[in-house]
Coordinates of C-alpha atoms and ligand atoms in Angstrom, one line a residue:
Chain A
M1 CA 167.3 30.7 -1.7
E2 CA 165.2 29.1 0.9
L3 CA 161.4 29.1 0.7
R4 CA 159.7 28.8 4.0
K5 CA 156.1 27.9 3.6
D6 CA 155.6 26.8 7.2
Y7 CA 154.6 30.0 8.9
F8 CA 151.2 30.5 7.4
A9 CA 150.6 27.0 6.4
D10 CA 147.3 27.0 8.5
V11 CA 145.8 30.1 7.3
R12 CA 147.0 30.9 3.8
K13 CA 146.5 28.6 0.8
D14 CA 149.7 27.8 -1.1
G15 CA 150.0 26.6 -4.5
L16 CA 153.3 28.2 -4.9
N17 CA 155.4 25.9 -7.0
E18 CA 157.5 28.1 -9.1
I19 CA 158.9 30.5 -6.3
G20 CA 162.4 29.5 -5.4
Q21 CA 162.8 27.9 -8.6
P22 CA 165.1 29.5 -11.4
R23 CA 163.1 30.3 -14.4
P24 CA 164.8 31.7 -17.6
R25 CA 163.9 35.4 -18.4
L26 CA 162.3 35.8 -21.7
D27 CA 164.0 38.5 -22.8
S28 CA 167.5 37.4 -22.0
P29 CA 168.3 35.5 -25.3
G30 CA 167.7 39.0 -27.2
H31 CA 170.3 40.5 -24.9
V32 CA 173.1 38.3 -25.2
T33 CA 172.8 38.1 -28.9
G34 CA 172.3 41.8 -29.4
K35 CA 168.9 41.2 -31.0
T36 CA 166.8 43.2 -28.6
A37 CA 165.2 46.0 -30.3
Y38 CA 165.6 49.2 -28.2
F39 CA 164.1 52.5 -29.3
A40 CA 167.3 53.8 -30.6
D41 CA 168.1 50.7 -32.9
R42 CA 165.3 51.8 -35.2
N43 CA 166.6 53.9 -38.0
F44 CA 164.6 55.5 -40.7
P45 CA 165.8 57.2 -44.0
G46 CA 165.6 60.9 -43.8
M47 CA 165.4 60.8 -39.9
L48 CA 165.9 64.2 -38.3
H49 CA 167.5 64.8 -35.1
L50 CA 165.9 67.1 -32.3
K51 CA 168.0 69.2 -30.0
M52 CA 166.8 71.3 -27.1
V53 CA 167.9 74.9 -26.4
R54 CA 167.9 74.8 -22.7
S55 CA 167.6 77.7 -19.9
P56 CA 170.8 78.7 -18.4
H57 CA 169.1 80.4 -15.5
H58 CA 167.4 78.7 -12.5
H59 CA 164.5 81.4 -12.7
A60 CA 164.2 84.0 -15.4
R61 CA 161.8 85.9 -17.5
I62 CA 162.0 85.6 -21.3
R63 CA 162.1 88.9 -23.1
S64 CA 162.3 87.4 -26.5
I65 CA 163.7 84.7 -28.4
D66 CA 165.3 85.0 -31.8
T67 CA 165.6 81.8 -33.9
S68 CA 166.6 83.6 -37.2
E69 CA 170.2 82.7 -37.0
A70 CA 169.4 79.0 -36.2
E71 CA 167.1 78.7 -38.9
K72 CA 169.6 79.7 -41.5
H73 CA 172.0 77.1 -40.1
P74 CA 173.0 74.6 -42.9
G75 CA 170.8 71.3 -42.4
V76 CA 168.3 73.0 -40.1
V77 CA 164.7 71.8 -41.2
R78 CA 162.5 73.4 -38.5
V79 CA 162.7 75.4 -35.2
L80 CA 159.9 75.0 -32.7
T81 CA 158.8 77.4 -30.1
A82 CA 156.0 77.5 -27.5
K83 CA 153.5 78.6 -29.9
D84 CA 153.8 75.6 -32.3
V85 CA 152.6 73.4 -29.4
P86 CA 148.8 72.9 -29.6
H87 CA 148.3 72.6 -25.6
N88 CA 151.5 73.7 -24.2
V89 CA 150.7 73.8 -20.7
Y90 CA 150.2 70.3 -19.1
T91 CA 150.8 68.0 -16.0
I92 CA 151.3 64.4 -16.3
L93 CA 148.6 63.4 -13.6
I94 CA 145.8 65.2 -15.1
L95 CA 144.8 61.7 -16.2
I96 CA 143.8 61.0 -12.7
Q97 CA 142.4 64.4 -12.0
V98 CA 145.5 65.7 -10.1
G99 CA 146.2 69.3 -11.5
P100 CA 146.5 72.1 -12.2
E101 CA 148.4 71.8 -15.4
D102 CA 151.6 73.4 -14.3
E103 CA 154.3 72.7 -16.8
T104 CA 155.0 74.1 -20.2
V105 CA 156.5 71.7 -22.9
L106 CA 158.5 74.6 -24.5
A107 CA 159.0 77.6 -22.1
D108 CA 156.5 80.5 -22.4
G109 CA 157.5 83.7 -21.1
K110 CA 159.4 82.3 -18.1
V111 CA 161.5 79.6 -17.2
R112 CA 161.7 77.9 -13.6
W113 CA 164.7 75.9 -13.5
K114 CA 168.1 75.5 -15.0
G115 CA 168.0 73.2 -17.8
E116 CA 164.2 73.8 -18.8
A117 CA 163.4 73.2 -22.7
V118 CA 163.0 76.6 -24.4
V119 CA 163.5 75.8 -28.2
A120 CA 163.6 72.6 -30.1
V121 CA 165.6 72.5 -33.2
L122 CA 165.1 69.9 -35.9
A123 CA 168.1 69.2 -38.3
E124 CA 169.4 66.6 -40.9
T125 CA 172.2 65.8 -38.5
E126 CA 172.9 65.8 -34.7
R127 CA 175.9 68.1 -35.3
A128 CA 173.7 70.5 -37.2
A129 CA 171.0 70.6 -34.7
Q130 CA 173.7 71.3 -31.8
E131 CA 175.5 73.8 -33.6
A132 CA 171.9 75.7 -34.5
A133 CA 170.7 75.3 -31.1
A134 CA 173.8 77.2 -30.0
K135 CA 172.6 80.1 -32.6
V136 CA 169.3 80.6 -30.9
K137 CA 169.1 84.0 -29.0
V138 CA 167.2 84.2 -25.8
D139 CA 166.8 87.4 -23.8
Y140 CA 166.3 86.5 -20.1
E141 CA 165.7 88.8 -17.3
V142 CA 167.2 86.8 -14.3
L143 CA 164.6 86.5 -11.5
P144 CA 165.5 85.9 -7.6
A145 CA 165.3 81.9 -7.3
V146 CA 164.4 79.7 -4.2
F147 CA 166.3 76.4 -3.7
D148 CA 165.5 75.5 0.0
M149 CA 162.1 74.1 0.8
E150 CA 161.8 75.8 4.2
E151 CA 162.9 79.0 2.6
A152 CA 160.4 78.4 -0.3
L153 CA 157.5 78.0 2.5
K154 CA 158.3 81.4 4.0
P155 CA 156.2 84.4 3.2
G156 CA 157.9 86.7 0.7
A157 CA 159.9 83.8 -1.0
P158 CA 160.2 84.0 -4.8
L159 CA 156.9 82.6 -6.3
V160 CA 158.2 79.4 -8.4
N161 CA 155.2 78.4 -10.2
E162 CA 152.1 80.7 -11.0
Y163 CA 149.9 77.9 -11.9
H164 CA 150.0 77.2 -8.4
G165 CA 150.0 80.5 -6.7
Q166 CA 152.0 79.3 -3.7
N167 CA 155.0 77.3 -3.2
Y168 CA 153.1 74.1 -2.1
Y169 CA 150.8 71.9 -3.7
L170 CA 147.3 72.5 -2.4
Y171 CA 145.5 69.2 -1.4
D172 CA 142.0 69.0 -0.9
S173 CA 143.0 68.7 2.5
G174 CA 144.8 72.0 2.4
E175 CA 148.4 73.1 2.4
C176 CA 149.6 69.5 3.2
R177 CA 148.5 65.9 3.2
K178 CA 147.2 65.0 6.7
V179 CA 146.8 62.2 8.9
R180 CA 145.2 62.5 12.3
F181 CA 144.9 59.4 14.5
G182 CA 144.2 59.3 18.4
D183 CA 145.5 62.4 20.3
V184 CA 149.3 62.9 19.6
E185 CA 149.6 65.5 22.4
A186 CA 148.0 63.2 24.9
G187 CA 150.5 60.7 23.8
F188 CA 153.4 62.9 24.2
A189 CA 152.3 63.7 27.8
Q190 CA 152.2 60.2 29.0
A191 CA 155.4 59.3 27.2
D192 CA 158.7 58.4 29.4
H193 CA 160.8 59.9 26.8
I194 CA 160.5 62.2 23.7
L195 CA 163.0 62.2 20.7
E196 CA 162.8 64.5 17.9
Q197 CA 165.2 64.3 14.9
S198 CA 165.3 65.7 11.4
Y199 CA 166.4 63.7 8.6
Q200 CA 167.4 64.8 4.8
S201 CA 168.1 63.8 1.4
S202 CA 169.7 65.1 -1.8
P203 CA 168.1 64.3 -5.2
I204 CA 169.2 61.0 -6.7
E205 CA 169.5 60.5 -10.3
H206 CA 168.5 56.9 -11.8
A207 CA 171.4 56.9 -14.3
P208 CA 170.2 54.3 -16.6
T209 CA 172.6 52.8 -19.0
E210 CA 170.3 53.7 -21.9
T211 CA 169.4 57.3 -21.9
T212 CA 165.9 58.9 -22.2
G213 CA 164.5 59.0 -25.9
C214 CA 162.1 58.1 -28.7
V215 CA 162.1 57.8 -32.3
V216 CA 159.0 58.9 -34.2
A217 CA 158.1 58.0 -37.9
P218 CA 154.9 59.6 -39.8
E219 CA 152.9 56.8 -41.4
G220 CA 150.1 57.1 -43.9
N221 CA 146.8 58.8 -42.8
D222 CA 148.4 61.3 -40.6
R223 CA 149.1 58.5 -38.1
F224 CA 152.7 58.6 -36.2
T225 CA 154.3 55.7 -34.7
C226 CA 156.5 56.6 -31.7
Y227 CA 159.1 53.9 -30.6
T228 CA 160.0 54.9 -26.9
N229 CA 161.7 53.7 -23.9
T230 CA 158.8 55.2 -21.5
Q231 CA 158.2 53.0 -18.6
A232 CA 154.6 54.5 -18.7
M233 CA 153.2 53.6 -22.2
F234 CA 149.7 54.9 -21.6
F235 CA 150.2 57.8 -19.5
T236 CA 152.7 59.0 -22.5
L237 CA 150.0 58.1 -25.2
D238 CA 147.3 59.9 -23.3
N239 CA 149.4 62.9 -22.2
A240 CA 150.9 63.2 -25.9
S241 CA 147.3 63.2 -27.1
I242 CA 146.1 66.1 -25.0
I243 CA 149.5 67.9 -25.8
L244 CA 149.2 67.5 -29.4
Q245 CA 145.4 68.0 -29.4
M246 CA 145.3 64.8 -31.4
P247 CA 143.1 61.6 -31.0
G248 CA 145.0 58.7 -29.4
S249 CA 143.9 56.7 -32.5
K250 CA 146.5 58.8 -34.5
L251 CA 149.3 57.6 -32.1
H252 CA 150.9 54.3 -32.1
F253 CA 153.1 53.7 -29.0
V254 CA 155.8 50.7 -29.4
G255 CA 157.8 50.1 -26.3
G256 CA 158.1 48.0 -23.3
T257 CA 161.9 47.6 -23.9
V258 CA 163.7 49.7 -21.5
G259 CA 167.6 49.9 -21.1
G260 CA 167.2 50.8 -17.5
G261 CA 164.5 53.0 -15.9
F262 CA 164.1 52.7 -12.1
G263 CA 161.3 55.1 -12.2
G264 CA 163.2 57.8 -14.3
K265 CA 161.4 57.1 -17.7
V266 CA 157.9 57.7 -16.6
D267 CA 157.6 61.4 -17.2
V268 CA 156.1 62.4 -20.5
I269 CA 159.0 64.6 -21.8
V270 CA 160.5 63.6 -25.2
E271 CA 157.6 62.1 -27.0
P272 CA 155.2 65.0 -27.6
I273 CA 157.6 67.3 -29.0
A274 CA 159.0 64.5 -31.2
I275 CA 155.8 63.7 -32.7
L276 CA 155.0 67.3 -33.1
G277 CA 158.4 67.9 -35.1
A278 CA 157.3 64.6 -37.2
K279 CA 154.1 66.2 -37.7
L280 CA 155.5 69.5 -38.9
T281 CA 158.2 68.3 -41.1
G282 CA 156.7 65.1 -42.3
R283 CA 159.9 63.4 -41.5
P284 CA 161.0 60.8 -39.1
V285 CA 162.5 62.3 -35.8
S286 CA 164.9 61.2 -33.2
F287 CA 165.0 62.8 -29.9
V288 CA 167.6 61.3 -27.5
Y289 CA 169.0 62.6 -24.3
S290 CA 172.9 62.9 -24.2
R291 CA 174.4 61.7 -21.2
E292 CA 174.8 65.2 -19.8
E293 CA 170.9 65.6 -20.3
E294 CA 170.1 62.2 -18.6
M295 CA 172.1 63.3 -15.5
Q296 CA 171.4 67.0 -15.3
I297 CA 167.7 67.4 -16.9
S298 CA 165.7 64.0 -16.2
S299 CA 163.8 64.2 -13.1
P300 CA 165.7 62.7 -10.1
R301 CA 164.1 61.4 -7.0
A302 CA 163.0 64.4 -4.9
A303 CA 165.2 65.8 -2.2
E304 CA 163.2 65.1 1.2
K305 CA 163.2 66.6 4.4
I306 CA 161.7 64.5 7.4
V307 CA 161.2 65.5 10.9
I308 CA 160.1 62.8 13.5
K309 CA 159.1 63.3 16.9
D310 CA 158.3 60.1 19.0
G311 CA 157.1 59.3 22.5
V312 CA 157.8 56.3 23.9
M313 CA 157.6 54.2 27.0
K314 CA 160.5 52.5 29.1
D315 CA 158.9 49.2 28.1
G316 CA 159.3 49.9 24.6
R317 CA 156.0 51.0 23.3
I318 CA 155.9 53.9 21.1
V319 CA 152.9 55.8 22.1
A320 CA 152.8 58.8 19.8
R321 CA 154.5 59.6 16.5
K322 CA 154.5 63.2 14.6
V323 CA 156.0 63.4 11.4
T324 CA 156.5 66.5 9.2
G325 CA 157.4 65.5 5.6
Y326 CA 158.9 68.0 2.8
T327 CA 159.1 66.7 -0.6
D328 CA 161.1 69.0 -3.1
A329 CA 159.1 68.8 -6.5
G330 CA 161.5 71.3 -8.0
A331 CA 159.8 73.8 -10.4
Y332 CA 156.7 71.4 -11.4
S333 CA 154.5 68.8 -10.1
R334 CA 155.2 65.9 -12.1
H335 CA 154.8 62.9 -9.9
S336 CA 155.8 64.5 -6.6
P337 CA 152.3 65.5 -5.1
Y338 CA 151.4 61.7 -5.4
G339 CA 155.0 60.9 -3.8
A340 CA 154.4 63.2 -0.8
Q341 CA 150.9 61.8 -0.2
K342 CA 152.2 58.3 -0.4
G343 CA 154.6 59.6 2.4
A344 CA 151.7 60.4 4.6
A345 CA 150.0 57.1 4.5
H346 CA 153.5 55.6 5.2
Y347 CA 155.2 57.2 7.9
P348 CA 154.1 55.5 10.9
G349 CA 156.1 52.6 9.5
P350 CA 155.1 49.1 9.7
Y351 CA 154.4 49.8 13.4
T352 CA 151.1 50.1 15.6
I353 CA 151.2 53.5 17.3
P354 CA 148.0 54.7 18.9
N355 CA 148.5 58.4 18.5
V356 CA 149.8 59.6 15.1
W357 CA 150.0 63.0 13.3
I358 CA 151.4 63.6 10.0
D359 CA 151.7 66.5 7.7
T360 CA 153.5 65.9 4.3
Y361 CA 154.1 69.2 2.1
C362 CA 155.0 68.9 -1.7
V363 CA 157.0 71.9 -2.3
Y364 CA 157.9 74.1 -5.3
T365 CA 161.7 75.2 -5.7
N366 CA 163.5 76.5 -8.5
R367 CA 165.4 73.0 -8.8
T368 CA 165.1 70.4 -11.5
P369 CA 161.7 68.9 -11.3
S370 CA 161.8 65.6 -9.7
S371 CA 159.4 62.5 -10.1
A372 CA 159.4 58.9 -9.6
M373 CA 162.0 56.8 -8.4
R374 CA 161.7 53.3 -7.0
G375 CA 159.6 53.5 -3.9
F376 CA 159.4 57.3 -4.3
G377 CA 157.7 59.0 -1.1
V378 CA 158.4 55.8 1.0
T379 CA 162.2 54.8 0.3
I380 CA 163.7 58.0 2.1
G381 CA 161.0 57.9 4.7
D382 CA 161.9 54.5 5.6
F383 CA 165.7 55.4 5.9
A384 CA 164.5 58.3 8.4
L385 CA 162.0 55.7 10.3
E386 CA 164.3 52.9 10.7
V387 CA 167.2 55.3 11.8
Q388 CA 164.8 56.7 14.1
M389 CA 163.9 53.4 15.5
D390 CA 167.4 52.6 16.3
K391 CA 167.7 56.0 18.2
L392 CA 164.7 55.3 20.3
A393 CA 165.9 51.7 21.4
R394 CA 169.2 53.3 22.1
L395 CA 167.5 55.8 24.2
I396 CA 165.6 53.1 26.3
G397 CA 168.7 50.9 26.3
M398 CA 166.7 48.2 24.5
D399 CA 167.8 45.8 21.7
P400 CA 166.7 47.3 18.3
L401 CA 165.1 44.3 17.1
E402 CA 163.3 43.3 20.2
F403 CA 162.2 47.1 20.1
R404 CA 160.8 46.4 16.6
F405 CA 158.9 43.2 17.8
I406 CA 157.1 45.2 20.5
N407 CA 155.9 47.7 18.1
A408 CA 155.5 45.6 14.8
Y409 CA 151.8 45.9 13.3
R410 CA 149.9 42.7 13.3
D411 CA 146.8 41.5 11.6
G412 CA 143.8 43.4 12.7
D413 CA 145.5 46.4 13.9
M414 CA 144.1 49.8 12.8
K415 CA 146.8 51.5 10.8
A416 CA 146.8 55.5 11.2
H417 CA 145.0 56.0 8.0
R418 CA 142.4 53.8 9.1
Q419 CA 142.9 50.7 7.1
P420 CA 142.9 47.5 9.0
T421 CA 146.1 45.6 8.9
E422 CA 145.7 42.5 6.7
G423 CA 148.3 39.9 5.6
A424 CA 151.1 41.2 7.8
A425 CA 154.4 39.2 7.9
L426 CA 156.7 41.6 9.7
I427 CA 157.1 39.5 12.7
E428 CA 157.8 36.4 10.8
C429 CA 160.3 38.2 8.6
M430 CA 162.1 39.4 11.8
Q431 CA 162.1 36.1 13.1
E432 CA 163.9 34.7 10.1
A433 CA 166.4 37.7 10.1
S434 CA 167.4 37.2 13.6
R435 CA 168.0 33.5 12.8
A436 CA 169.7 34.5 9.4
A437 CA 171.7 37.2 10.9
N438 CA 172.6 35.4 14.1
W439 CA 171.1 38.2 16.1
P440 CA 169.2 36.2 19.0
V441 CA 166.2 37.6 20.4
A442 CA 164.3 36.6 23.6
E443 CA 162.1 33.7 23.3
K444 CA 158.9 35.4 23.8
Y445 CA 159.5 37.2 20.4
M446 CA 160.3 34.1 18.7
A447 CA 156.9 32.8 19.6
M448 CA 155.0 35.9 18.3
S449 CA 152.8 35.8 15.3
S450 CA 151.5 38.3 13.1
Y451 CA 148.0 36.8 13.1
R452 CA 147.6 34.5 15.9
K453 CA 146.0 36.6 18.8
G454 CA 147.6 36.4 22.1
A455 CA 150.8 34.7 20.7
Chain B
M1 CA 179.8 67.2 -45.9
A2 CA 182.7 65.3 -47.6
K3 CA 182.1 61.5 -47.9
V4 CA 185.1 59.1 -47.3
P5 CA 184.8 55.5 -48.3
V6 CA 185.7 52.9 -45.5
Q7 CA 185.9 49.1 -46.0
F8 CA 186.5 46.5 -43.2
T9 CA 185.5 42.9 -42.3
L10 CA 182.3 42.8 -40.0
N11 CA 181.9 39.4 -38.1
G12 CA 183.5 37.8 -41.2
S13 CA 181.8 39.6 -44.1
E14 CA 183.2 42.4 -46.3
K15 CA 181.4 45.8 -45.8
A16 CA 182.0 48.8 -47.8
E17 CA 180.3 52.4 -47.2
F18 CA 180.5 56.0 -47.8
I19 CA 180.3 58.0 -44.4
E20 CA 180.8 61.3 -43.3
S21 CA 184.4 62.2 -42.2
G22 CA 184.4 62.2 -38.5
T23 CA 181.4 59.6 -37.9
T24 CA 182.1 57.2 -35.1
L25 CA 182.5 53.6 -35.7
L26 CA 179.5 53.2 -33.4
N27 CA 177.2 55.3 -35.6
A28 CA 178.7 53.6 -38.7
L29 CA 177.9 50.2 -37.6
R30 CA 174.6 51.0 -36.2
D31 CA 173.0 53.7 -38.7
K32 CA 174.9 52.7 -41.9
I33 CA 175.5 49.0 -41.6
G34 CA 172.6 48.1 -39.4
D35 CA 174.6 46.1 -36.8
T36 CA 172.7 47.7 -33.7
S37 CA 174.4 45.3 -31.1
P38 CA 176.9 47.8 -29.8
K39 CA 175.0 50.4 -27.9
G40 CA 175.5 54.1 -27.1
G41 CA 175.0 54.9 -23.3
C42 CA 177.3 58.0 -23.1
H43 CA 179.1 58.4 -26.7
Q44 CA 181.9 59.9 -24.3
G45 CA 183.9 56.8 -23.6
T46 CA 182.7 56.2 -20.1
C47 CA 180.3 53.3 -20.0
G48 CA 181.7 50.7 -22.4
A49 CA 178.2 49.6 -24.0
C50 CA 179.7 50.5 -27.3
S51 CA 182.6 48.1 -27.1
V52 CA 183.7 46.1 -30.1
I53 CA 186.8 44.0 -31.1
I54 CA 188.9 45.7 -33.7
D55 CA 191.9 43.3 -34.7
G56 CA 191.6 41.4 -31.7
E57 CA 191.8 44.5 -29.3
L58 CA 188.8 45.7 -27.0
R59 CA 187.8 49.2 -28.4
L60 CA 185.2 51.8 -27.7
S61 CA 183.4 52.3 -30.8
C62 CA 182.0 55.6 -29.8
L63 CA 185.6 56.7 -29.6
T64 CA 186.7 55.4 -32.9
L65 CA 186.5 57.2 -36.0
A66 CA 185.0 54.6 -38.6
E67 CA 187.6 56.0 -41.3
T68 CA 190.6 54.9 -39.2
C69 CA 189.0 51.3 -39.6
N70 CA 189.9 50.5 -43.1
G71 CA 190.9 47.3 -43.8
A72 CA 190.3 46.1 -40.1
D73 CA 188.7 42.9 -38.7
I74 CA 185.8 44.0 -36.7
K75 CA 183.7 41.7 -34.3
T76 CA 180.5 42.3 -32.3
T77 CA 178.2 40.7 -30.2
A78 CA 175.9 40.0 -32.9
G79 CA 178.3 37.9 -34.7
L80 CA 179.2 35.8 -31.9
A81 CA 176.7 32.9 -32.0
E82 CA 177.7 30.4 -34.6
G83 CA 175.1 28.6 -36.7
G84 CA 172.3 29.5 -34.2
V85 CA 174.6 27.8 -31.4
L86 CA 175.2 30.6 -28.4
H87 CA 178.9 31.2 -27.5
P88 CA 179.6 29.9 -24.2
L89 CA 179.7 33.6 -22.8
Q90 CA 176.1 33.9 -24.1
R91 CA 174.8 30.8 -22.5
A92 CA 176.8 31.8 -19.4
F93 CA 175.2 35.2 -19.0
L94 CA 171.8 33.6 -19.7
D95 CA 172.3 30.9 -17.1
A96 CA 173.9 33.2 -14.5
F97 CA 171.1 35.9 -14.9
A98 CA 173.7 38.4 -15.8
T99 CA 171.4 40.4 -17.9
Q100 CA 168.4 42.4 -16.6
C101 CA 167.6 45.5 -19.0
G102 CA 170.4 44.1 -21.5
F103 CA 171.8 47.3 -22.4
C104 CA 175.1 47.0 -21.0
T105 CA 175.3 43.2 -22.1
P106 CA 176.8 43.3 -25.6
G107 CA 179.5 45.5 -24.4
M108 CA 180.1 43.2 -21.4
I109 CA 180.3 40.0 -23.7
M110 CA 182.9 41.8 -26.0
A111 CA 185.2 42.7 -23.0
A112 CA 184.9 39.3 -21.5
K113 CA 185.7 37.8 -24.9
V114 CA 188.9 39.4 -25.3
L115 CA 189.9 38.4 -21.9
L116 CA 189.1 34.7 -22.4
D117 CA 190.8 34.6 -25.9
R118 CA 193.6 35.8 -23.9
T119 CA 193.6 34.1 -20.7
P120 CA 191.6 31.0 -21.1
N121 CA 191.6 30.4 -17.1
P122 CA 191.2 33.8 -15.7
S123 CA 191.1 34.5 -12.0
R124 CA 188.2 36.3 -10.3
E125 CA 190.5 39.4 -10.4
D126 CA 191.3 39.1 -14.2
V127 CA 187.6 39.1 -14.7
V128 CA 186.9 42.1 -12.6
E129 CA 189.9 44.1 -14.3
A130 CA 188.5 42.9 -17.6
L131 CA 185.2 44.2 -17.0
S132 CA 186.1 47.5 -15.1
G133 CA 185.3 49.7 -18.0
N134 CA 182.0 48.4 -18.5
I135 CA 179.2 50.1 -16.2
C136 CA 176.1 47.9 -15.4
R137 CA 173.4 49.8 -13.8
C138 CA 171.0 46.9 -13.2
T139 CA 172.4 43.5 -12.6
G140 CA 175.1 44.2 -10.0
Y141 CA 178.3 43.0 -11.1
E142 CA 178.6 39.7 -9.1
P143 CA 176.2 37.6 -11.7
I144 CA 178.4 39.0 -14.7
I145 CA 181.8 38.1 -13.1
Q146 CA 180.2 34.6 -12.4
A147 CA 178.9 34.3 -15.9
V148 CA 182.4 35.1 -17.2
L149 CA 184.1 32.4 -15.0
V150 CA 181.5 29.8 -15.8
A151 CA 182.1 30.3 -19.4
A152 CA 185.8 30.2 -19.0
R153 CA 185.2 26.8 -17.2
A154 CA 183.1 25.6 -19.8
N155 CA 185.7 26.7 -22.6
S156 CA 188.4 24.7 -20.8
Q157 CA 186.3 21.6 -20.4
N158 CA 185.6 21.7 -24.1
A159 CA 189.2 22.1 -24.8
A160 CA 190.2 19.1 -22.5
Ligands
FES1 S1 178.9 54.7 -25.7 FE1 181.1 54.3 -26.0 S2 181.8 54.4 -23.7 FE2 179.5 54.9 -23.5
FES2 S1 171.6 45.0 -17.4 FE1 171.0 47.1 -17.4 S2 172.7 48.1 -17.5 FE2 173.6 46.2 -17.1

């Protein structure tokens, strides 16, 4: 790796001695000797195994639940339903005042996606828990479901989530997050060309090698130690405290060792119910997703649809950009209202455009709830934006890299969401990329700078 | 449920346990004997994280019943370092940054060990083939392949 310090030598202090030097990872010795302790490496005598009964329907009313046969199954210690959960309706981001609470720990009267947790079975062995789970009888009345975001937004679409009352997240700005900058219609009127394209992505599963799970051990004084592979320790602690109506001082979370996360382990799903199981039985509890659950049940990256309309001049300047983004939250919010909001701030891309209009919707459908994954709200947007940039360059017959130099943001430029640009390095990155990829651009672009005015 | 006795050698020491009939070797090692170095990533024979060496052969311990291992000689990554000195494969995985989350690492090292025991000077293709049953979600396979090649070179230098 080559470290180039010369670019900003005159403006930025640089005491970087470590970058570009290999340094051993602190956790690797544990990994190569098999000594690293993942949550599932904790084993306690008398530990119970938790298995979930899950909805086979995308959308259904629950008429009744009969757990009597399951309770009689040999090895079963306890069966939990919604009424056992002290604060059953929650939402993760309530901790930062992003409500309403819209998701049930265990389904209560309704299921909104195929795979939703309905009943938890605790048994002496995994096998007994699995067999007993198959004996729980749930009587469902199947309801019409909606899987497509645009269908979900149409009047008369089945209502996915009553806690919202409509199939989109209601921001304080209304039905979507909005960015308004300049006059986008005037920009289009002035443009030499207009290009409108639509981009779509499917949900993506993180597929960590270690599946989601936790092991909970009851301690003295009604305290519980939860060994977990969560990526969001304090979010999980605080949400567990709310769901269980238990002070945080009763909960001791041990974690930080994650067998692959990629954002897939930031939801608060397995810990509260496992702690509840430990509390109600007085026994240690292990709740580990099977590989099938990891792939089908854990939140994926949201599906997105992004419509971009750009006005561009023959000389390469983009003069107007209008973006409508749709994020498929699935049946519940989890982190998706935040993801959609991030998209709104991000969509102009790292380009300075004088007239911008952005609407991003967080939409509810009867699909698996989506959540965080590596740059969620931004990654798919970047795919769409950069494909759009290539198409625009082709439209006006310009080199795609030179086209990006013309539009690149530079220090001092006002961004559409009204943050002045600071510390930009896009131009310098592109200059290096041009050299590294042997993709030459005109000398005037190689002389540009992110921070030197006029250069 | 009926318990059955099993007895085998694990990393050189004798082990004997009563287990429930049908218990996988993976669960027996992890939950009964306390060797948690083999990992369970899928419990269905697709990820390779549970790989161990049984009588010199690479095996998926999640698909092996413990009761079929009576008298076997079983090796896991936990037993690889001798007297606190890392095995060349372990050293190479460290130096080549071939671990990230580390969950696949013990299985990868087992697969590589069986390769090097048989083919001390493997080609890159040999390494790729030997690791083809092991999934890594984090590292990208290149550093892992490089680590195995580096370990092979270190081995042959020691032998020379
Ligand atoms: S746990 Fe054995 S192959 Fe995945
Ligand atoms: S290092 Fe995470 S799966 Fe390989």
